[in-house]
Coordinates of N, CA and C in Angstrom, one line a residue:
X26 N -41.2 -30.9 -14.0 CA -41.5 -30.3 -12.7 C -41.8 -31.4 -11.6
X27 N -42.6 -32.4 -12.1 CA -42.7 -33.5 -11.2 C -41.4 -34.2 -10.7
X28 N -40.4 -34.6 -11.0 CA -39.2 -34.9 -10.5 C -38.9 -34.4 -9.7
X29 N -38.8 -32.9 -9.6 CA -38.1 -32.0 -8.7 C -39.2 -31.8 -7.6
X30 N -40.3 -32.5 -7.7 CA -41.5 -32.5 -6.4 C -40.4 -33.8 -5.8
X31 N -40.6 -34.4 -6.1 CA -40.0 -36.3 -5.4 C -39.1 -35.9 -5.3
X32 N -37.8 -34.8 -5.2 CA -36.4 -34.8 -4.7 C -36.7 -33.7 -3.7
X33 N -37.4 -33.3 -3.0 CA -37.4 -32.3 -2.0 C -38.0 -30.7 -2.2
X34 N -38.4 -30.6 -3.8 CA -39.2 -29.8 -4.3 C -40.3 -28.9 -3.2
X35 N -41.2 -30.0 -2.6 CA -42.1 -29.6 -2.0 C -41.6 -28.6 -0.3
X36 N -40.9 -29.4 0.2 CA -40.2 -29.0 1.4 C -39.7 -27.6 0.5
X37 N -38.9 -27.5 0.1 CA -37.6 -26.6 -0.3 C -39.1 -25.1 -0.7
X38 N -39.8 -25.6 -1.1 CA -41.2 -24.4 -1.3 C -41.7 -24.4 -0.1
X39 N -42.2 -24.8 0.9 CA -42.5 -24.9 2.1 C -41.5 -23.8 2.7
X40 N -40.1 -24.0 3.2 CA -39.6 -23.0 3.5 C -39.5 -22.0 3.1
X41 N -39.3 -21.9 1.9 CA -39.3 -20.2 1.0 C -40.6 -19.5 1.9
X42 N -41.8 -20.3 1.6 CA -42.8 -19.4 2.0 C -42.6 -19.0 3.4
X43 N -42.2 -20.0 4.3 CA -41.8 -19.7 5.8 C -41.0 -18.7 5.9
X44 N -40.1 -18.7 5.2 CA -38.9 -17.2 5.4 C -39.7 -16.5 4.8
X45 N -40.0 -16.2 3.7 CA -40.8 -14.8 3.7 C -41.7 -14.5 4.6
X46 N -42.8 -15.6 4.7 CA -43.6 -14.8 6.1 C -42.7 -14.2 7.4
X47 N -41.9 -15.1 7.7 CA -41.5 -14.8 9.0 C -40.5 -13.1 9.0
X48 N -39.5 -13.3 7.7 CA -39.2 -12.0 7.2 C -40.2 -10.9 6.8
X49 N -41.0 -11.0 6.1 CA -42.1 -10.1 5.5 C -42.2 -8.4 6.2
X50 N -42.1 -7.9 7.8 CA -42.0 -7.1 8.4 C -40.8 -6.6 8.5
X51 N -39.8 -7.5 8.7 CA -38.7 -6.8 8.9 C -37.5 -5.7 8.0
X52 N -37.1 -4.9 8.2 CA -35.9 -4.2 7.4 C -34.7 -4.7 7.8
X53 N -34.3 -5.7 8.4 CA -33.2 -6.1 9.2 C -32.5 -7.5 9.0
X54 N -33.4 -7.6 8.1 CA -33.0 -9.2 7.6 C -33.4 -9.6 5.6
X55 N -32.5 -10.5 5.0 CA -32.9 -10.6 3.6 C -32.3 -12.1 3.6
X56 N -33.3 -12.7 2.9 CA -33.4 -14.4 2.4 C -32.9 -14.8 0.9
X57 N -32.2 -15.7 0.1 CA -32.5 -16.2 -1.5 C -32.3 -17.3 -1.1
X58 N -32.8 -17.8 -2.3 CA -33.2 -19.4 -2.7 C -31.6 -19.3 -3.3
X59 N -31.2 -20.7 -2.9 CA -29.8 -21.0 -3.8 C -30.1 -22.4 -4.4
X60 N -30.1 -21.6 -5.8 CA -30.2 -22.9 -6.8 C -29.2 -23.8 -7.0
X61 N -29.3 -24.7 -7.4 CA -28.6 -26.0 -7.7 C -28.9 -26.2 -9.7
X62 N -27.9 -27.0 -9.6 CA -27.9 -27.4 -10.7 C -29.4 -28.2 -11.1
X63 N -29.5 -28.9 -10.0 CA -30.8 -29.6 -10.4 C -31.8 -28.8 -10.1
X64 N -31.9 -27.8 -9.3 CA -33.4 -27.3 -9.0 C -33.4 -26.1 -10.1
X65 N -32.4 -25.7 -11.1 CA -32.1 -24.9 -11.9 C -32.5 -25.2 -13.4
X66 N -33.2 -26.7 -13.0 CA -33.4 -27.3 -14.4 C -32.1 -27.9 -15.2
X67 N -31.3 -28.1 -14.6 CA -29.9 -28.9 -15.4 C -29.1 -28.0 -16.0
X68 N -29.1 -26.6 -15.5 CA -28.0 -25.7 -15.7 C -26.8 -26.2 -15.2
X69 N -25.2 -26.1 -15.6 CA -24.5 -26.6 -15.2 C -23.5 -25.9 -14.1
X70 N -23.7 -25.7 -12.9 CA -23.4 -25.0 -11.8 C -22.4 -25.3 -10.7
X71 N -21.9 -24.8 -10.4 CA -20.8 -25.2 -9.0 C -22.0 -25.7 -7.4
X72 N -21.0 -26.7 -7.3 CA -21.9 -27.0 -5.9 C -22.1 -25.8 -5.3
X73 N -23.2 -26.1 -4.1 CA -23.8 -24.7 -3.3 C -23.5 -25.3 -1.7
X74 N -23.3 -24.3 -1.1 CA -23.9 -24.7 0.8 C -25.3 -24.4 0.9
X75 N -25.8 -25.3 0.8 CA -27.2 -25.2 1.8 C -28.6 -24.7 0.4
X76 N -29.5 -24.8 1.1 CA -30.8 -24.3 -0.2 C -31.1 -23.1 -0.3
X77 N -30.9 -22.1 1.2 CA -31.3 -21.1 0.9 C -30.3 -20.1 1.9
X78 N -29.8 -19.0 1.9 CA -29.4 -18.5 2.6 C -30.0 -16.9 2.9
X79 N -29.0 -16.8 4.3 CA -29.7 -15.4 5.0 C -28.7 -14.6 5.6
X80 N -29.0 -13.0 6.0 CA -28.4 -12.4 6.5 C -29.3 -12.0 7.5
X81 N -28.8 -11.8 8.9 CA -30.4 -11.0 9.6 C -29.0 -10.5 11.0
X82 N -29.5 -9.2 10.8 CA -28.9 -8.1 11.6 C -26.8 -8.5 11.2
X83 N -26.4 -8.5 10.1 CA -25.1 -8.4 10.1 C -24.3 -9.8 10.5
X84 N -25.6 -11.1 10.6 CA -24.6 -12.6 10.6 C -25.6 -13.0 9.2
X85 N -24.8 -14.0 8.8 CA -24.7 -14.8 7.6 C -24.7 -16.1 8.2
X86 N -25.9 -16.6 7.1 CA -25.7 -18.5 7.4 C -26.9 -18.7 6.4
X87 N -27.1 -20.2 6.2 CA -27.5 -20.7 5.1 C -28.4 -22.1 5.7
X88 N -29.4 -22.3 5.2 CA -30.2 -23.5 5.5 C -30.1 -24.6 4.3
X89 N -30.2 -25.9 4.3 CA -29.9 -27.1 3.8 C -31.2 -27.6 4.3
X90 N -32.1 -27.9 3.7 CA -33.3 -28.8 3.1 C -33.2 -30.5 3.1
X91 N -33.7 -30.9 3.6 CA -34.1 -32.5 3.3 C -35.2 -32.7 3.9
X92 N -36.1 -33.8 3.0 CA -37.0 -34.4 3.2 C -36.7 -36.0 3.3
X93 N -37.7 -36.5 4.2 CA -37.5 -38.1 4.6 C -38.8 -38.9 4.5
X94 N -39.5 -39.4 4.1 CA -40.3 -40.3 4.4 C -40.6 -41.0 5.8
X95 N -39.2 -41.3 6.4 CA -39.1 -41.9 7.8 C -39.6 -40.9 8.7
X96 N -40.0 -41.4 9.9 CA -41.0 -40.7 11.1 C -39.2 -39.9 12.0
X97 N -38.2 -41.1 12.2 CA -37.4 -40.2 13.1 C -35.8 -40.2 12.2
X98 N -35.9 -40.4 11.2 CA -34.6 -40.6 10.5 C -34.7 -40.0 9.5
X99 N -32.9 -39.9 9.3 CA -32.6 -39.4 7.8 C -31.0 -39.8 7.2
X100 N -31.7 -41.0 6.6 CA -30.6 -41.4 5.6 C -29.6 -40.9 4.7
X101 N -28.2 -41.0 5.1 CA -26.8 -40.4 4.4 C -26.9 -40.2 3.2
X102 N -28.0 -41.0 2.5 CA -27.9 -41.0 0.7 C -28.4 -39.5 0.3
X103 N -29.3 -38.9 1.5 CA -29.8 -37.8 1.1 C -28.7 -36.3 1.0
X104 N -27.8 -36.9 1.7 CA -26.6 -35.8 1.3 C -25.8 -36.1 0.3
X105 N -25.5 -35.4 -1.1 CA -24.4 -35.5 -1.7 C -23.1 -35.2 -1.3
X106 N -22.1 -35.3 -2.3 CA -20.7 -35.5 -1.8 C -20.2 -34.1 -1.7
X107 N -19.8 -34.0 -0.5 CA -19.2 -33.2 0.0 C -20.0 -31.4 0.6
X108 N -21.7 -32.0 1.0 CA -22.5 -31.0 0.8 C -22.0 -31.0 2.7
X109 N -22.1 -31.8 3.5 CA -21.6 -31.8 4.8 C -20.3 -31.0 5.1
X110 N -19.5 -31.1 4.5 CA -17.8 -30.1 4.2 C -18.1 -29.3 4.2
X111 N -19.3 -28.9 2.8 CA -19.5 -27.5 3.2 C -19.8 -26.4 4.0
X112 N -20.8 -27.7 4.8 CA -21.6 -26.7 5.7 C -20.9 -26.6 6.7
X113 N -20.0 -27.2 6.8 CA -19.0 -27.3 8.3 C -18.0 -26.7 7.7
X114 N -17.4 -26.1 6.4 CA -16.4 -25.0 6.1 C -16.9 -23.9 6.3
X115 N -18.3 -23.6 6.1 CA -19.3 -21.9 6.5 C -19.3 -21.7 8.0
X116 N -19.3 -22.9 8.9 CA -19.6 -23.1 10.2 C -18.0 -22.3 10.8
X117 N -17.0 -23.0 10.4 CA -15.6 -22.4 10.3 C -15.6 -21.4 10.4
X118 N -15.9 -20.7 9.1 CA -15.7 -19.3 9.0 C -16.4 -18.1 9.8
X119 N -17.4 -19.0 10.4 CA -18.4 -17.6 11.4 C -19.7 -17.8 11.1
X120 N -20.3 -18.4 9.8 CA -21.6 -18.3 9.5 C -22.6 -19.5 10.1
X121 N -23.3 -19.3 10.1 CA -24.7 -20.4 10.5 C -24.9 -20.9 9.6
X122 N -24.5 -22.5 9.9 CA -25.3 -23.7 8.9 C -26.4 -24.3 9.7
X123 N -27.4 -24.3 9.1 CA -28.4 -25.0 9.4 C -28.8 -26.1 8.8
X124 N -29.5 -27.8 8.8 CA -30.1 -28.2 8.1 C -31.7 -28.7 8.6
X125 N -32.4 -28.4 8.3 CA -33.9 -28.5 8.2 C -34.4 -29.8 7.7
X126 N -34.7 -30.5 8.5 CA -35.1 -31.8 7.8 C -36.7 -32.0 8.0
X127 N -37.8 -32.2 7.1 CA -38.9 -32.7 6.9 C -39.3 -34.1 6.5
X128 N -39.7 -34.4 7.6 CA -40.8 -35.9 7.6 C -41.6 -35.8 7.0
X129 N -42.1 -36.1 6.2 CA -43.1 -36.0 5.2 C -44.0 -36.3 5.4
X130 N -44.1 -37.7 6.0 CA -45.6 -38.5 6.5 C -46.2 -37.8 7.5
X131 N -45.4 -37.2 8.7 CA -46.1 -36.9 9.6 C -45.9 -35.1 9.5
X132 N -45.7 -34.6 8.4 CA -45.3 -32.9 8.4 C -44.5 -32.3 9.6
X133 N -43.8 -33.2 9.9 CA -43.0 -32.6 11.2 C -41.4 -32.1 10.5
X134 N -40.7 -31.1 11.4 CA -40.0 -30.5 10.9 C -38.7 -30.7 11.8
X135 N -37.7 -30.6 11.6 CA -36.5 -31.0 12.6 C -35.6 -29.9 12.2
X136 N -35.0 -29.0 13.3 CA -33.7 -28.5 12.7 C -32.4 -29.5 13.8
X137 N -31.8 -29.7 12.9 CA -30.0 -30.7 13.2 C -29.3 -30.0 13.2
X138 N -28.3 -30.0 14.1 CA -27.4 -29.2 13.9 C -26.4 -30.1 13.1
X139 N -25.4 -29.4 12.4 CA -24.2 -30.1 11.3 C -23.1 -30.7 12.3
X140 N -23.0 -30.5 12.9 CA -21.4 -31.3 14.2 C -22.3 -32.0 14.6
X141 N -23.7 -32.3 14.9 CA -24.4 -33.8 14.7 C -24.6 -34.9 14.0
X142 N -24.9 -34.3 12.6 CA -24.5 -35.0 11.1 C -22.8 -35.5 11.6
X143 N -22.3 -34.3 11.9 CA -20.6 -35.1 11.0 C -19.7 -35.7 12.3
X144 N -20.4 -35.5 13.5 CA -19.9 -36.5 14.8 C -20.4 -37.6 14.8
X145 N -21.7 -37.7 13.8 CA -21.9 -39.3 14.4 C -22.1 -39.9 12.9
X146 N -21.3 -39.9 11.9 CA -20.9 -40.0 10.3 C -20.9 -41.5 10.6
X147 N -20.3 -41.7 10.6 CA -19.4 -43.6 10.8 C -20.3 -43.9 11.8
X148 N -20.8 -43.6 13.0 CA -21.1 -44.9 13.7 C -22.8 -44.9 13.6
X149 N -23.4 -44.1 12.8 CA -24.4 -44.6 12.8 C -25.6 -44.9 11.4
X150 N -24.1 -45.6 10.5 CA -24.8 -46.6 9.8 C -25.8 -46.2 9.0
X151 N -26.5 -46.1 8.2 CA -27.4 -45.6 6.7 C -28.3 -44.2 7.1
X152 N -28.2 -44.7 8.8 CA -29.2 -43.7 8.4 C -29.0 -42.9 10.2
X153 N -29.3 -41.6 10.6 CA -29.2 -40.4 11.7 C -30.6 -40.7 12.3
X154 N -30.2 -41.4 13.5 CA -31.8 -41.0 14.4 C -31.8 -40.0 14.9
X155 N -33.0 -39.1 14.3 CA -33.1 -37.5 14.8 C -34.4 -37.7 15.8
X156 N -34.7 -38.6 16.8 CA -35.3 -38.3 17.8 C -35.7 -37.9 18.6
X157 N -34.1 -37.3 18.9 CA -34.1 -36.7 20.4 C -34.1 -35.0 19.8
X158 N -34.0 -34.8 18.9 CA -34.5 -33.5 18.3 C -35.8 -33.0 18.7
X159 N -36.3 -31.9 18.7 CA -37.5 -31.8 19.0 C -38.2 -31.2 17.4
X160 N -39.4 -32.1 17.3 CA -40.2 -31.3 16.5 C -40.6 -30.0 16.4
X161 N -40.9 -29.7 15.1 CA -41.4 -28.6 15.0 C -42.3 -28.3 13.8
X162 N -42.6 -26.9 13.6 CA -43.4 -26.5 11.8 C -42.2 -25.9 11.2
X163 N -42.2 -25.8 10.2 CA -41.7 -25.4 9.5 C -41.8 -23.7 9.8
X164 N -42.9 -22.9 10.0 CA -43.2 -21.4 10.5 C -42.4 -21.0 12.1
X165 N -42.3 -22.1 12.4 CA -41.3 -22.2 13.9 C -40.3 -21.8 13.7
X166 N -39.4 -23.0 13.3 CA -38.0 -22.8 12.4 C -37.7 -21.6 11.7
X167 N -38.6 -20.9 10.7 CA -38.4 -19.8 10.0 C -38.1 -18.7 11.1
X168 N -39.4 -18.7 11.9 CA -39.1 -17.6 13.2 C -38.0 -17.5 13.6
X169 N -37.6 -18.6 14.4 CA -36.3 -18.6 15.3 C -34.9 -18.2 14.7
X170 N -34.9 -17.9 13.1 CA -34.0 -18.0 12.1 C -33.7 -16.0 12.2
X171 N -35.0 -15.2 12.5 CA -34.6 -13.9 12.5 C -35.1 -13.6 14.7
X172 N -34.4 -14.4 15.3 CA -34.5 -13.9 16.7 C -33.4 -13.8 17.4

């Protein structure tokens, strides 16, 4: 269980609780965790879009998790292959991709949009400055997710 804390364990629990609170009242919306092979404990699984997904009032979209150490960045290594495709093949089809990124050091929270990830792929080198993003909590983000 400690491994899966140092890979984004802690974030990825952070927002569960966020969507539930922020859902908790409503009849109009419903949340699941989408496991992974690794968060599944090494079940052997098909790739997934995103960590968790939602429905709320009849649209569909899915949030993607990452955590950074860095204060305004988030380095490419933290996506695997071909987890960006996906979210931009859901994006395609009508649904909301989201990715949620958490700073660790400073508990600040960032939502990115994915045509930001994958417009600026090549020219900006190991790692995404998400500065001009605006911070946030993680209870923010949850909100805005059923408004």
């Amino acid at each position: 269980m400690i491994a899966r804390k140092k890979k984004g364990g802690v974030s990825e629990d952070l927002v569960k609780q966020a969507l539930q609170e922020a859902a908790k009242d409503r009849l109009e919306c419903w949340t699941q965790r989408v496991y992974d092979s690794y968060s599944a404990g090494g079940a052997h699984m098909q790739a997934q879009a995103g960590d968790f997904k939602y429905v709320y009032r009849g649209h569909y979209g899915v949030i993607e998790v990452k955590s950074t150490a860095q204060d305004n960045r988030l380095p490419k290594k933290n996506f695997g292959d071909g987890q960006l495709a996906r979210l931009n093949r859901l994006q395609m089809a009508g649904a909301t991709a989201q990715v949620w990124v958490h700073h660790t050091k400073t508990d600040v929270w960032r939502h990115v949009p994915v045509d930001f990830l994958l417009s600026n792929f090549y020219e900006c080198g190991t790692c995404w400055d998400l500065s001009k993003f605006e911070p946030s909590s993680v209870q923010e983000l949850a909100v805005k997710v059923f408004q």
